[in-house]
PDB file of C-alpha atoms in Angstrom:
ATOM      1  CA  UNK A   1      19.055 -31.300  54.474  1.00 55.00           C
ATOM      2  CA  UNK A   2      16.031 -29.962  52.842  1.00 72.00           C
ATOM      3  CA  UNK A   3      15.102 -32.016  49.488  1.00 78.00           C
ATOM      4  CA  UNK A   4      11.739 -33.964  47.695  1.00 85.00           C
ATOM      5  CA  UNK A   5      10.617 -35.607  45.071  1.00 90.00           C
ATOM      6  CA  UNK A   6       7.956 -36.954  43.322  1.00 95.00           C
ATOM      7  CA  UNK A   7       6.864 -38.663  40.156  1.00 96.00           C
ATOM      8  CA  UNK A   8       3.999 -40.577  38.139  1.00 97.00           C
ATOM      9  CA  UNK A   9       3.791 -43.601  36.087  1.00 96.00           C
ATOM     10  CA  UNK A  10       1.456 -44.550  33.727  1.00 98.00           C
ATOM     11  CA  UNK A  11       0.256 -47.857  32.303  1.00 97.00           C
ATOM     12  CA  UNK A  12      -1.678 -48.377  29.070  1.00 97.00           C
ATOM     13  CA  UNK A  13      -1.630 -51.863  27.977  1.00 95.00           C
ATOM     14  CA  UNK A  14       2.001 -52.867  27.141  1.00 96.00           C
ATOM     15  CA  UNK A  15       2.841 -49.204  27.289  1.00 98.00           C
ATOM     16  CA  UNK A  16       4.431 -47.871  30.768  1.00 97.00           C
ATOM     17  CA  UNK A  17       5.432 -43.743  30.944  1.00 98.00           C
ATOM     18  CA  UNK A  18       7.208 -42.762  34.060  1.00 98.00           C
ATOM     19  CA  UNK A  19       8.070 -39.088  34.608  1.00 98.00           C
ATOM     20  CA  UNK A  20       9.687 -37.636  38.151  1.00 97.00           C
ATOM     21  CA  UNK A  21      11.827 -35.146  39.364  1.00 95.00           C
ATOM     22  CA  UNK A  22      12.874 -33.489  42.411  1.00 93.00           C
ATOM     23  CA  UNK A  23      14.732 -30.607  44.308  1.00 88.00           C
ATOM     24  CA  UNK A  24      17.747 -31.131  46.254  1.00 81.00           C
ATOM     25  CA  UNK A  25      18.393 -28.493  47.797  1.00 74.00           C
ATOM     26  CA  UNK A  26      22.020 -28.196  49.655  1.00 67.00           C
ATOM     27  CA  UNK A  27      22.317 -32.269  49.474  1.00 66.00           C
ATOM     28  CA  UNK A  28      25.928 -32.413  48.756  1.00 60.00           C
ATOM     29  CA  UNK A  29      27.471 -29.314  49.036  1.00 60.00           C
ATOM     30  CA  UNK A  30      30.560 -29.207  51.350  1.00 56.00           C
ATOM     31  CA  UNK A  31      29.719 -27.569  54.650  1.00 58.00           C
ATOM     32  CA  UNK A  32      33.218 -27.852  55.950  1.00 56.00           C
ATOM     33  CA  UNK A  33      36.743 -29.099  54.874  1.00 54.00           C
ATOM     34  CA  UNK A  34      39.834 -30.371  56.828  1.00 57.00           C
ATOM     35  CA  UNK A  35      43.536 -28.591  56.035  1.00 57.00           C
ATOM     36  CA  UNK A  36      46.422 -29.025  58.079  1.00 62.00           C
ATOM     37  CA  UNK A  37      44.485 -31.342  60.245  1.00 66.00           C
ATOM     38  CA  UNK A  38      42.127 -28.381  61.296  1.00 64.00           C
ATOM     39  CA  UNK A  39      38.389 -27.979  60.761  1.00 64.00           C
ATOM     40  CA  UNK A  40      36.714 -24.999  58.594  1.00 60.00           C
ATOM     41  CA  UNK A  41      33.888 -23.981  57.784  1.00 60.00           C
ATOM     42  CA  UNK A  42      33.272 -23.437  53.388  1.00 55.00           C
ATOM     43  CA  UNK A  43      33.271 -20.091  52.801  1.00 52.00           C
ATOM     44  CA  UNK A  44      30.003 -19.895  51.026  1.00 49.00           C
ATOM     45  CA  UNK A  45      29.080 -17.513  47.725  1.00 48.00           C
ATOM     46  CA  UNK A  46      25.907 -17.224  46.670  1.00 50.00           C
ATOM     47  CA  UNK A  47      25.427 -19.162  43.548  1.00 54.00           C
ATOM     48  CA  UNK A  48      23.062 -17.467  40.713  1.00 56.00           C
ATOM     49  CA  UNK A  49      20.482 -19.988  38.551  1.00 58.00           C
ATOM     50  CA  UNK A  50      18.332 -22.468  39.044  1.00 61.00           C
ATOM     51  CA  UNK A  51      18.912 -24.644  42.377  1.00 72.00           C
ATOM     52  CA  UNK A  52      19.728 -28.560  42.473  1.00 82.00           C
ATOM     53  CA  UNK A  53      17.079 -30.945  40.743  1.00 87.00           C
ATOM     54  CA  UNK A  54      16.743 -34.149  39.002  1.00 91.00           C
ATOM     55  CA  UNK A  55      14.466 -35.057  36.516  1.00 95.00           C
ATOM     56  CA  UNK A  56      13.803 -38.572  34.963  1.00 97.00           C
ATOM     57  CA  UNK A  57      11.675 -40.018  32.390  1.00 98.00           C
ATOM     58  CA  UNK A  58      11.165 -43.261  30.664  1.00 98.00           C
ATOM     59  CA  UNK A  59       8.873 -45.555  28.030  1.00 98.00           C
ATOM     60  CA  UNK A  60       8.992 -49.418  28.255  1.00 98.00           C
ATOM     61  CA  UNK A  61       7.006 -51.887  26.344  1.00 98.00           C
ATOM     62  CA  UNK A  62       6.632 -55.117  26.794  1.00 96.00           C
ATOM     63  CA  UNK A  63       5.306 -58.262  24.779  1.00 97.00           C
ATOM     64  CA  UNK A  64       5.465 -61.633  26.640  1.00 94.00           C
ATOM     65  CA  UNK A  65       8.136 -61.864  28.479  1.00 95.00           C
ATOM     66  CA  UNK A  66      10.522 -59.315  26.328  1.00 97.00           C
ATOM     67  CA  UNK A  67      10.374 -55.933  27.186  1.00 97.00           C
ATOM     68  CA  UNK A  68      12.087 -52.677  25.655  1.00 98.00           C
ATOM     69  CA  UNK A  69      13.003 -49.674  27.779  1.00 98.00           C
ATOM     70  CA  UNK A  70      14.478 -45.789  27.042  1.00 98.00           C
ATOM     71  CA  UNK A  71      15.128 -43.666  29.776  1.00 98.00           C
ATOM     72  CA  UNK A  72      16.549 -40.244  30.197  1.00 98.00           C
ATOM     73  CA  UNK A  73      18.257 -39.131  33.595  1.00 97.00           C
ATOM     74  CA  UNK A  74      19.260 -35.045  33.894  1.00 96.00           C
ATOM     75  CA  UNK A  75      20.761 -34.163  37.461  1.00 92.00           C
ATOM     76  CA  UNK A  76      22.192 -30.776  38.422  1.00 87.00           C
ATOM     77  CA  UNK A  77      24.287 -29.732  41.684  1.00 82.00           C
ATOM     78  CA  UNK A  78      24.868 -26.391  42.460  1.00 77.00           C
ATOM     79  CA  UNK A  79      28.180 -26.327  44.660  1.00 66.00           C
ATOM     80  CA  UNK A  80      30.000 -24.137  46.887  1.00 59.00           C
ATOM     81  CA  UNK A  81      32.892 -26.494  47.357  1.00 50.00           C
ATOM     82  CA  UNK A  82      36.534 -25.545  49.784  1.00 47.00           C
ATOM     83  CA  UNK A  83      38.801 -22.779  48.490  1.00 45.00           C
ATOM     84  CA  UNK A  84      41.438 -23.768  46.104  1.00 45.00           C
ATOM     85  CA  UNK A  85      44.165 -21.616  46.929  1.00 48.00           C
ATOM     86  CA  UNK A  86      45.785 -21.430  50.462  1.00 46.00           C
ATOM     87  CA  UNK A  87      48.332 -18.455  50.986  1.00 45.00           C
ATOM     88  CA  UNK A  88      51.486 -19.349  53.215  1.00 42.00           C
ATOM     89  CA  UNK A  89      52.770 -15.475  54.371  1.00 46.00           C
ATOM     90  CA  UNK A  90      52.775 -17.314  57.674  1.00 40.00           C
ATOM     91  CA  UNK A  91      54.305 -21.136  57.764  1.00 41.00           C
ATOM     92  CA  UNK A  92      51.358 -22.179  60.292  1.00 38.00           C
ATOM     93  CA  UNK A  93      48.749 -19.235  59.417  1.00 41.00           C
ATOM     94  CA  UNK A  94      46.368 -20.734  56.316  1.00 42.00           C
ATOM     95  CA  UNK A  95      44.324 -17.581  55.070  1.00 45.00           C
ATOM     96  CA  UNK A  96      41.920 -18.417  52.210  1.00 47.00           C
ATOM     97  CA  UNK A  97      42.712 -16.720  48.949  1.00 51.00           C
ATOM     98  CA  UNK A  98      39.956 -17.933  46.660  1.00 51.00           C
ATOM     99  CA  UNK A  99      36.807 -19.849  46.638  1.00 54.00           C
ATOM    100  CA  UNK A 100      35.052 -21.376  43.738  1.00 55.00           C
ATOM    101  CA  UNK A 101      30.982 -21.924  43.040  1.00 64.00           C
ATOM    102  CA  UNK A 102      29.690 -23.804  40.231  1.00 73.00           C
ATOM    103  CA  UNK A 103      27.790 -26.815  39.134  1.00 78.00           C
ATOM    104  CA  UNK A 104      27.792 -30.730  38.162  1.00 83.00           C
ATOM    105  CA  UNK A 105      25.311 -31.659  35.360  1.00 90.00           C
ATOM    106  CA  UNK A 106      25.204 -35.458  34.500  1.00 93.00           C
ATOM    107  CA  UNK A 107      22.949 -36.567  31.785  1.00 97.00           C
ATOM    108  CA  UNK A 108      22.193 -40.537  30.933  1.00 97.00           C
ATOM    109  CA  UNK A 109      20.318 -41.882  28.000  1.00 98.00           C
ATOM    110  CA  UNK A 110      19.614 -45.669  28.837  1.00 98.00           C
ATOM    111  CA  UNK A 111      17.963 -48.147  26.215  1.00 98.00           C
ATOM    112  CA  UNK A 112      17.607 -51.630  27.396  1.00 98.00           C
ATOM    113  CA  UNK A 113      16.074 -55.023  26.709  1.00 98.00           C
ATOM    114  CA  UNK A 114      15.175 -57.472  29.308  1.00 97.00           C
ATOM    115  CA  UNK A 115      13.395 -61.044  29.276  1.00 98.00           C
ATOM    116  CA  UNK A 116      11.429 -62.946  31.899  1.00 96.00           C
ATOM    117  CA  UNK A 117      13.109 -66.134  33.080  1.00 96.00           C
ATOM    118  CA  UNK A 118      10.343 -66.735  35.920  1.00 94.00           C
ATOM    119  CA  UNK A 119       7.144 -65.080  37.280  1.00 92.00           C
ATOM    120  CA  UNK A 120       4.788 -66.149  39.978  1.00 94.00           C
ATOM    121  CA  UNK A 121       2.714 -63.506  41.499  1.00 93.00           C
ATOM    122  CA  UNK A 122       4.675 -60.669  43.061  1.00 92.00           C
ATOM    123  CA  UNK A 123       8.405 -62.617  42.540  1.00 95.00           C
ATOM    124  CA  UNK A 124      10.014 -62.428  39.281  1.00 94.00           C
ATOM    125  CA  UNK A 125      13.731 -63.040  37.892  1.00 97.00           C
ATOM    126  CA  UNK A 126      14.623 -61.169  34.631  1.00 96.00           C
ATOM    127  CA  UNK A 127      17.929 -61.586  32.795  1.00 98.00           C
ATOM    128  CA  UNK A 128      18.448 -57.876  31.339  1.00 98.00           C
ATOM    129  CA  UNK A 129      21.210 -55.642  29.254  1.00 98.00           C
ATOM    130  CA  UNK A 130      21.205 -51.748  29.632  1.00 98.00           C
ATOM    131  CA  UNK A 131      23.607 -49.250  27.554  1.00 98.00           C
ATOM    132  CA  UNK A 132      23.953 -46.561  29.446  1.00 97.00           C
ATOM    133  CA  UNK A 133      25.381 -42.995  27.351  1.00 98.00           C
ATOM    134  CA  UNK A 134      26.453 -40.451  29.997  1.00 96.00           C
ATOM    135  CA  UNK A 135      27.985 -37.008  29.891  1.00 96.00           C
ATOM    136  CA  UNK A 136      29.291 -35.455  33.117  1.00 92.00           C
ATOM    137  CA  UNK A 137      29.950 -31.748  32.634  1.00 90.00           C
ATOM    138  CA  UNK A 138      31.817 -29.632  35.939  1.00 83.00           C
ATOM    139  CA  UNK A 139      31.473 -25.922  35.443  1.00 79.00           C
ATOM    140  CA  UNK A 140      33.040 -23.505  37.599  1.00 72.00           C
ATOM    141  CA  UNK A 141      34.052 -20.195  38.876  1.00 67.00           C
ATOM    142  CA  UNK A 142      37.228 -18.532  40.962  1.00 62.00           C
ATOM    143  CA  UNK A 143      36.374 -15.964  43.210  1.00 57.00           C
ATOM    144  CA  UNK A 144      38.945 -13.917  44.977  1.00 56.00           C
ATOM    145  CA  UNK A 145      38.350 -12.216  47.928  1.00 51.00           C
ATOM    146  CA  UNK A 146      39.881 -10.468  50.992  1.00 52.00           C
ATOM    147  CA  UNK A 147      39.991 -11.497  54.634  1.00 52.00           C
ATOM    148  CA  UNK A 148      39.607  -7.928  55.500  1.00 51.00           C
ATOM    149  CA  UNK A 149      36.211  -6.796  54.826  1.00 48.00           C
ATOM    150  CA  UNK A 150      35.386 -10.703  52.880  1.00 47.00           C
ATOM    151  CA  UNK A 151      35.135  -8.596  49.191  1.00 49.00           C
ATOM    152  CA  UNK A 152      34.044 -10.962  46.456  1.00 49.00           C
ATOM    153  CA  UNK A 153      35.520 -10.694  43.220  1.00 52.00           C
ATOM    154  CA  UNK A 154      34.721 -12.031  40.199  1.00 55.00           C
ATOM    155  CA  UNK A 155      36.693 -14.722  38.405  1.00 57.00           C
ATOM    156  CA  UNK A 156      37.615 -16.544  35.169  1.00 61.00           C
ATOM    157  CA  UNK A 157      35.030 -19.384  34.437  1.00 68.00           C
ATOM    158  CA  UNK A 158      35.941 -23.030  33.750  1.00 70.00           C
ATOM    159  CA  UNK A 159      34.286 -25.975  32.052  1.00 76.00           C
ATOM    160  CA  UNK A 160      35.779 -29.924  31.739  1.00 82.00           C
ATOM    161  CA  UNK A 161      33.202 -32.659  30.294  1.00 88.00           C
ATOM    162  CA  UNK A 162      33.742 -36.739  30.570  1.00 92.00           C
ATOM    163  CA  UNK A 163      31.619 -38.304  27.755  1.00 95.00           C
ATOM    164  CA  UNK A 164      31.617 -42.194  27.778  1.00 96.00           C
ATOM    165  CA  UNK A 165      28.990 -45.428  27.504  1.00 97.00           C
ATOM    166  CA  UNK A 166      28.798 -48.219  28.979  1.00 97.00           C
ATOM    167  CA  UNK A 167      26.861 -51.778  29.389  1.00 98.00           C
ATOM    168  CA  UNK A 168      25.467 -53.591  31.883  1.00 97.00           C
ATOM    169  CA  UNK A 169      24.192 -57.208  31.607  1.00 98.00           C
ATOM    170  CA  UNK A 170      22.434 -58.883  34.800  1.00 97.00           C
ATOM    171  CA  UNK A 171      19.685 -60.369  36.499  1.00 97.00           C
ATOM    172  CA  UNK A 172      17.296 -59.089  38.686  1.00 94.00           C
ATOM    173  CA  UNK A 173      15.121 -60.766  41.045  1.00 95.00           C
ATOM    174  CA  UNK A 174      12.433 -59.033  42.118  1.00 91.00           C
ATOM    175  CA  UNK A 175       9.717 -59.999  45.406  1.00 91.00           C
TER     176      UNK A 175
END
């Protein structure tokens, strides 16, 4: 696994930027999948675009001990996961029909308040509440191909997206 990262924060008075980002590179993509209680390998396909990142910013401000915070979270995976189809000319033979590429964006918009309970030097306790507004979108592609000669052909795309929100209240205790 081959991935970094990096970011910066900024403080001006009350007012704290944070940007960072970073490139994943294969971190979660399938390298092999079980079927039939045998091991295989994932018939990879090159995928075309940009490779799999994160970036993340966010703006709090704070005035005593209330403080205000928006963030925005962007992740993309490029996948190659296991084929899809399995053909059965042979009860115990399982030749690949199909594989499928694509990619997992999530997006997350998070405004939140928080309040100091307790602070003495680097310990703190904060009682907080965070909405979090998501959208996960999963966009893919069937490719067919051939056992003889491994001929890659191109297939239909797909798209499903899951929008939702939620909120968190907690406390955090920081040392």
């Amino acid at each position: 696994m081959s991935a970094f990262s990096s970011g910066l924060e900024i403080g001006l008075g009350r007012l704290r930027f944070a940007v960072g980002g970073g490139y994943l590179g294969k971190s979660g993509s399938p390298k092999m999948y079980i079927l039939k209680d045998v091991r295989h390998k994932v018939p990879y396909v090159k995928k075309k675009g940009l490779p799999s990142h994160y970036v993340t910013s966010a703006v709090s401000y704070t005035i005593g001990s209330f403080s205000a915070t928006v963030a925005y979270f962007m992740s993309r995976l490029t996948h190659i996961p296991p084929a899809t189809t399995v053909s059965h000319k042979i009860p115990w033979e399982h030749e690949l029909d199909s594989v499928v590429d694509g990619e997992n964006t999530l997006k997350d918009l998070v405004v939140g308040v928080g309040y100091n309970l307790f602070s003495k030097g680097s310990t703190s306790l904060e009682v907080f509440l965070n909405c979090h507004m998501f959208s996960v979108q999963h966009k893919f592609n069937i490719h067919k191909y051939k056992s003889s000669g491994f001929v890659l052909k191109e297939g239909e795309e797909r798209a499903n997206t899951n929008n939702g929100a939620v909120a968190l209240l907690g406390m955090k205790f920081a040392f």
